[in-house]
PDB file of C-alpha atoms in Angstrom:
ATOM      1  CA  UNK A 177     134.277  86.406 109.023  1.00 49.00           C
ATOM      2  CA  UNK A 178     131.828  88.017 111.459  1.00 65.00           C
ATOM      3  CA  UNK A 179     128.354  87.588 111.218  1.00 66.00           C
ATOM      4  CA  UNK A 180     127.565  91.208 110.232  1.00 61.00           C
ATOM      5  CA  UNK A 181     129.816  90.582 107.000  1.00 64.00           C
ATOM      6  CA  UNK A 182     127.987  87.343 106.011  1.00 69.00           C
ATOM      7  CA  UNK A 183     124.654  88.590 106.198  1.00 68.00           C
ATOM      8  CA  UNK A 184     125.295  90.759 103.231  1.00 75.00           C
ATOM      9  CA  UNK A 185     123.383  93.955 103.901  1.00 83.00           C
ATOM     10  CA  UNK A 186     125.356  97.225 104.380  1.00 92.00           C
ATOM     11  CA  UNK A 187     125.647  97.858 108.140  1.00 93.00           C
ATOM     12  CA  UNK A 188     127.583 100.884 109.695  1.00 94.00           C
ATOM     13  CA  UNK A 189     127.919 102.362 113.148  1.00 94.00           C
ATOM     14  CA  UNK A 190     128.232 106.142 113.236  1.00 95.00           C
ATOM     15  CA  UNK A 191     128.101 109.130 115.657  1.00 93.00           C
ATOM     16  CA  UNK A 192     125.169 111.513 115.242  1.00 92.00           C
ATOM     17  CA  UNK A 193     127.436 114.061 113.402  1.00 92.00           C
ATOM     18  CA  UNK A 194     128.325 111.084 110.701  1.00 94.00           C
ATOM     19  CA  UNK A 195     131.794 110.054 111.917  1.00 95.00           C
ATOM     20  CA  UNK A 196     132.099 106.605 110.776  1.00 96.00           C
ATOM     21  CA  UNK A 197     132.952 104.084 113.736  1.00 93.00           C
ATOM     22  CA  UNK A 198     132.486 100.771 111.942  1.00 93.00           C
ATOM     23  CA  UNK A 199     131.385  99.244 108.851  1.00 94.00           C
ATOM     24  CA  UNK A 200     130.625  95.831 107.439  1.00 92.00           C
ATOM     25  CA  UNK A 201     132.130  94.513 104.024  1.00 91.00           C
ATOM     26  CA  UNK A 202     129.090  95.467 102.228  1.00 91.00           C
ATOM     27  CA  UNK A 203     128.864  99.061 103.380  1.00 94.00           C
ATOM     28  CA  UNK A 204     132.541  99.205 102.427  1.00 95.00           C
ATOM     29  CA  UNK A 205     131.862  98.246  98.971  1.00 93.00           C
ATOM     30  CA  UNK A 206     128.951 100.757  98.699  1.00 92.00           C
ATOM     31  CA  UNK A 207     131.185 103.651 100.182  1.00 95.00           C
ATOM     32  CA  UNK A 208     133.887 102.488  97.551  1.00 95.00           C
ATOM     33  CA  UNK A 209     131.600 102.394  94.650  1.00 92.00           C
ATOM     34  CA  UNK A 210     130.537 105.735  95.760  1.00 91.00           C
ATOM     35  CA  UNK A 211     127.133 106.004  93.676  1.00 88.00           C
ATOM     36  CA  UNK A 212     124.993 106.977  96.600  1.00 90.00           C
ATOM     37  CA  UNK A 213     127.054 106.886  99.768  1.00 94.00           C
ATOM     38  CA  UNK A 214     130.786 107.567 100.462  1.00 95.00           C
ATOM     39  CA  UNK A 215     133.709 107.648 103.235  1.00 96.00           C
ATOM     40  CA  UNK A 216     135.201 111.079 103.544  1.00 95.00           C
ATOM     41  CA  UNK A 217     137.889 111.809 105.816  1.00 95.00           C
ATOM     42  CA  UNK A 218     136.395 109.141 108.307  1.00 95.00           C
ATOM     43  CA  UNK A 219     132.802 110.327 107.862  1.00 96.00           C
ATOM     44  CA  UNK A 220     129.783 108.828 106.355  1.00 96.00           C
ATOM     45  CA  UNK A 221     128.239 111.006 103.759  1.00 95.00           C
ATOM     46  CA  UNK A 222     125.528 110.895 101.086  1.00 94.00           C
ATOM     47  CA  UNK A 223     126.850 111.592  97.545  1.00 92.00           C
ATOM     48  CA  UNK A 224     124.138 114.241  96.999  1.00 88.00           C
ATOM     49  CA  UNK A 225     125.189 117.247  98.762  1.00 88.00           C
ATOM     50  CA  UNK A 226     121.623 118.852  99.135  1.00 88.00           C
ATOM     51  CA  UNK A 227     120.540 115.436 101.116  1.00 91.00           C
ATOM     52  CA  UNK A 228     123.349 115.639 103.623  1.00 93.00           C
ATOM     53  CA  UNK A 229     121.930 118.137 106.133  1.00 93.00           C
ATOM     54  CA  UNK A 230     118.684 116.274 106.229  1.00 94.00           C
ATOM     55  CA  UNK A 231     120.625 113.077 106.719  1.00 95.00           C
ATOM     56  CA  UNK A 232     122.298 114.284 109.766  1.00 94.00           C
ATOM     57  CA  UNK A 233     119.175 115.801 111.123  1.00 94.00           C
ATOM     58  CA  UNK A 234     117.670 112.270 110.606  1.00 95.00           C
ATOM     59  CA  UNK A 235     120.684 110.989 112.416  1.00 93.00           C
ATOM     60  CA  UNK A 236     120.674 113.353 115.305  1.00 91.00           C
ATOM     61  CA  UNK A 237     116.697 112.496 115.878  1.00 92.00           C
ATOM     62  CA  UNK A 238     117.584 108.700 116.017  1.00 92.00           C
ATOM     63  CA  UNK A 239     116.075 107.010 119.045  1.00 90.00           C
ATOM     64  CA  UNK A 240     116.003 103.487 120.713  1.00 88.00           C
ATOM     65  CA  UNK A 241     113.148 102.813 118.005  1.00 90.00           C
ATOM     66  CA  UNK A 242     113.974 102.088 114.552  1.00 90.00           C
ATOM     67  CA  UNK A 243     113.528 105.125 112.332  1.00 91.00           C
ATOM     68  CA  UNK A 244     113.656 105.064 108.450  1.00 94.00           C
ATOM     69  CA  UNK A 245     114.553 107.799 106.142  1.00 94.00           C
ATOM     70  CA  UNK A 246     114.901 107.674 102.147  1.00 93.00           C
ATOM     71  CA  UNK A 247     117.137 109.664  99.905  1.00 91.00           C
ATOM     72  CA  UNK A 248     116.846 109.655  95.863  1.00 87.00           C
ATOM     73  CA  UNK A 249     119.308 107.354  94.507  1.00 81.00           C
ATOM     74  CA  UNK A 250     121.996 108.040  91.914  1.00 72.00           C
ATOM     75  CA  UNK A 251     120.060 105.896  89.401  1.00 71.00           C
ATOM     76  CA  UNK A 252     116.342 104.815  89.632  1.00 78.00           C
ATOM     77  CA  UNK A 253     114.813 104.556  92.879  1.00 83.00           C
ATOM     78  CA  UNK A 254     115.714 105.689  96.433  1.00 88.00           C
ATOM     79  CA  UNK A 255     118.294 104.539  99.238  1.00 90.00           C
ATOM     80  CA  UNK A 256     116.222 103.424 102.442  1.00 91.00           C
ATOM     81  CA  UNK A 257     118.054 103.794 105.602  1.00 94.00           C
ATOM     82  CA  UNK A 258     117.037 102.298 108.980  1.00 93.00           C
ATOM     83  CA  UNK A 259     118.578 103.746 111.941  1.00 95.00           C
ATOM     84  CA  UNK A 260     118.740 103.240 115.771  1.00 94.00           C
ATOM     85  CA  UNK A 261     120.506 104.776 118.585  1.00 93.00           C
ATOM     86  CA  UNK A 262     122.454 102.278 120.525  1.00 91.00           C
ATOM     87  CA  UNK A 263     125.104 102.354 123.460  1.00 84.00           C
ATOM     88  CA  UNK A 264     128.525 101.267 122.460  1.00 78.00           C
ATOM     89  CA  UNK A 265     130.740 100.453 125.522  1.00 80.00           C
ATOM     90  CA  UNK A 266     129.214 103.862 126.996  1.00 81.00           C
ATOM     91  CA  UNK A 267     129.662 105.732 123.677  1.00 82.00           C
ATOM     92  CA  UNK A 268     126.605 107.075 121.911  1.00 86.00           C
ATOM     93  CA  UNK A 269     126.310 105.695 118.202  1.00 93.00           C
ATOM     94  CA  UNK A 270     123.745 105.066 115.748  1.00 95.00           C
ATOM     95  CA  UNK A 271     123.210 101.811 113.945  1.00 94.00           C
ATOM     96  CA  UNK A 272     122.394 102.116 110.208  1.00 94.00           C
ATOM     97  CA  UNK A 273     121.309  99.544 107.792  1.00 92.00           C
ATOM     98  CA  UNK A 274     120.507 100.761 104.418  1.00 91.00           C
ATOM     99  CA  UNK A 275     119.455  99.242 100.853  1.00 85.00           C
ATOM    100  CA  UNK A 276     118.340 100.599  97.394  1.00 83.00           C
ATOM    101  CA  UNK A 277     115.362 100.066  95.670  1.00 81.00           C
ATOM    102  CA  UNK A 278     116.247 100.265  92.130  1.00 71.00           C
ATOM    103  CA  UNK A 279     116.024  97.789  89.603  1.00 69.00           C
ATOM    104  CA  UNK A 280     118.700  95.613  91.290  1.00 69.00           C
ATOM    105  CA  UNK A 281     116.871  95.399  94.166  1.00 72.00           C
ATOM    106  CA  UNK A 282     115.447  91.881  95.327  1.00 76.00           C
ATOM    107  CA  UNK A 283     113.528  91.553  98.263  1.00 80.00           C
ATOM    108  CA  UNK A 284     114.043  88.763 100.781  1.00 82.00           C
ATOM    109  CA  UNK A 285     111.490  86.806 102.640  1.00 89.00           C
ATOM    110  CA  UNK A 286     111.461  84.850 105.851  1.00 90.00           C
ATOM    111  CA  UNK A 287     110.194  81.164 105.121  1.00 92.00           C
ATOM    112  CA  UNK A 288     106.507  82.358 105.628  1.00 95.00           C
ATOM    113  CA  UNK A 289     105.582  79.149 103.743  1.00 95.00           C
ATOM    114  CA  UNK A 290     106.651  76.722 106.585  1.00 93.00           C
ATOM    115  CA  UNK A 291     105.425  79.038 109.258  1.00 94.00           C
ATOM    116  CA  UNK A 292     101.972  79.313 107.674  1.00 96.00           C
ATOM    117  CA  UNK A 293     101.663  75.649 106.406  1.00 96.00           C
ATOM    118  CA  UNK A 294     101.739  76.436 102.649  1.00 96.00           C
ATOM    119  CA  UNK A 295     102.785  73.813 100.093  1.00 96.00           C
ATOM    120  CA  UNK A 296     106.036  74.483  98.072  1.00 95.00           C
ATOM    121  CA  UNK A 297     103.717  75.551  95.252  1.00 96.00           C
ATOM    122  CA  UNK A 298     101.810  78.001  97.114  1.00 96.00           C
ATOM    123  CA  UNK A 299     104.800  79.590  98.579  1.00 96.00           C
ATOM    124  CA  UNK A 300     106.270  79.910  95.101  1.00 95.00           C
ATOM    125  CA  UNK A 301     103.112  81.685  93.896  1.00 96.00           C
ATOM    126  CA  UNK A 302     102.806  83.846  96.860  1.00 96.00           C
ATOM    127  CA  UNK A 303     106.380  85.188  96.342  1.00 94.00           C
ATOM    128  CA  UNK A 304     105.660  85.792  92.627  1.00 94.00           C
ATOM    129  CA  UNK A 305     102.427  87.606  93.545  1.00 94.00           C
ATOM    130  CA  UNK A 306     104.302  89.841  96.278  1.00 92.00           C
ATOM    131  CA  UNK A 307     106.474  90.817  93.173  1.00 88.00           C
ATOM    132  CA  UNK A 308     103.667  92.099  91.279  1.00 89.00           C
ATOM    133  CA  UNK A 309     103.266  89.329  88.677  1.00 93.00           C
ATOM    134  CA  UNK A 310      99.810  88.748  87.362  1.00 95.00           C
ATOM    135  CA  UNK A 311      98.540  85.232  87.858  1.00 95.00           C
ATOM    136  CA  UNK A 312      98.510  84.627  84.080  1.00 96.00           C
ATOM    137  CA  UNK A 313     102.309  85.001  83.979  1.00 95.00           C
ATOM    138  CA  UNK A 314     102.727  82.990  87.000  1.00 95.00           C
ATOM    139  CA  UNK A 315     100.942  79.925  85.642  1.00 96.00           C
ATOM    140  CA  UNK A 316     102.814  80.257  82.416  1.00 96.00           C
ATOM    141  CA  UNK A 317     106.059  80.528  84.116  1.00 95.00           C
ATOM    142  CA  UNK A 318     105.335  77.597  86.283  1.00 96.00           C
ATOM    143  CA  UNK A 319     104.128  75.409  83.283  1.00 96.00           C
ATOM    144  CA  UNK A 320     100.644  75.073  84.886  1.00 96.00           C
ATOM    145  CA  UNK A 321      97.459  75.868  83.402  1.00 96.00           C
ATOM    146  CA  UNK A 322      95.608  79.304  84.786  1.00 96.00           C
ATOM    147  CA  UNK A 323      92.819  77.151  86.581  1.00 97.00           C
ATOM    148  CA  UNK A 324      95.341  75.377  88.360  1.00 97.00           C
ATOM    149  CA  UNK A 325      97.275  78.460  89.227  1.00 97.00           C
ATOM    150  CA  UNK A 326      93.774  80.001  90.377  1.00 96.00           C
ATOM    151  CA  UNK A 327      93.232  76.918  92.642  1.00 97.00           C
ATOM    152  CA  UNK A 328      96.659  77.240  94.417  1.00 97.00           C
ATOM    153  CA  UNK A 329      95.730  81.097  94.931  1.00 97.00           C
ATOM    154  CA  UNK A 330      92.283  80.167  96.415  1.00 97.00           C
ATOM    155  CA  UNK A 331      94.078  77.638  98.702  1.00 97.00           C
ATOM    156  CA  UNK A 332      96.792  80.127  99.560  1.00 96.00           C
ATOM    157  CA  UNK A 333      94.073  82.846 100.429  1.00 97.00           C
ATOM    158  CA  UNK A 334      91.973  80.498 102.467  1.00 97.00           C
ATOM    159  CA  UNK A 335      94.974  79.103 104.537  1.00 97.00           C
ATOM    160  CA  UNK A 336      95.757  82.647 105.138  1.00 96.00           C
ATOM    161  CA  UNK A 337      92.195  83.497 106.070  1.00 96.00           C
ATOM    162  CA  UNK A 338      92.353  86.717 103.457  1.00 96.00           C
ATOM    163  CA  UNK A 339      90.643  87.501 100.099  1.00 95.00           C
ATOM    164  CA  UNK A 340      92.624  89.932  98.107  1.00 94.00           C
ATOM    165  CA  UNK A 341      96.087  90.323  97.041  1.00 92.00           C
ATOM    166  CA  UNK A 342      95.929  93.717  99.001  1.00 94.00           C
ATOM    167  CA  UNK A 343      95.289  91.450 102.178  1.00 95.00           C
ATOM    168  CA  UNK A 344      98.449  89.165 100.955  1.00 96.00           C
ATOM    169  CA  UNK A 345     100.648  92.099 100.940  1.00 94.00           C
ATOM    170  CA  UNK A 346      99.351  92.855 104.766  1.00 94.00           C
ATOM    171  CA  UNK A 347      99.360  89.496 105.954  1.00 95.00           C
ATOM    172  CA  UNK A 348     102.983  88.960 104.547  1.00 95.00           C
ATOM    173  CA  UNK A 349     104.682  92.155 105.415  1.00 92.00           C
ATOM    174  CA  UNK A 350     106.112  91.167 108.712  1.00 92.00           C
ATOM    175  CA  UNK A 351     108.018  88.180 106.746  1.00 92.00           C
ATOM    176  CA  UNK A 352     109.963  90.695 104.524  1.00 87.00           C
ATOM    177  CA  UNK A 353     113.634  90.671 105.958  1.00 80.00           C
ATOM    178  CA  UNK A 354     115.201  92.870 103.393  1.00 71.00           C
TER     179      UNK A 354
END
């Protein structure tokens, strides 16, 4: 199995006109499911026809820097596409990675706890705060008192040199990998 298949995120290579050059297993599954994207006559398409023209415009404007574009999802949320122009054996192509933001989306984070010197508990609490969970619920879910949870948050904030949840989001944003 290739790395791109093991990684799990849908990845494809297309030409600026949407011609599909390559896709990994996750992208194949998303296209076969046909809820938001599909493969039609060797082309990568969005299921919503009204979005297709804007999507092709996004592809044609892709550069060497990563760009992002969003399309309404079939259910709740949106599909986020990240694209960048690449050279594939002298041929122009666009690499695309995409994911949904609906109720089934679970963000993935690099091991920021180890990188920033956090304890395992501080790391778990930070992840819960990043998910938007209130500290009272974190304490209850972890089986610790509210005072203990707040102490962990104070230690976390001190180690990160921050003073608010908003600053926590800004400080840890670079560690979000999906």
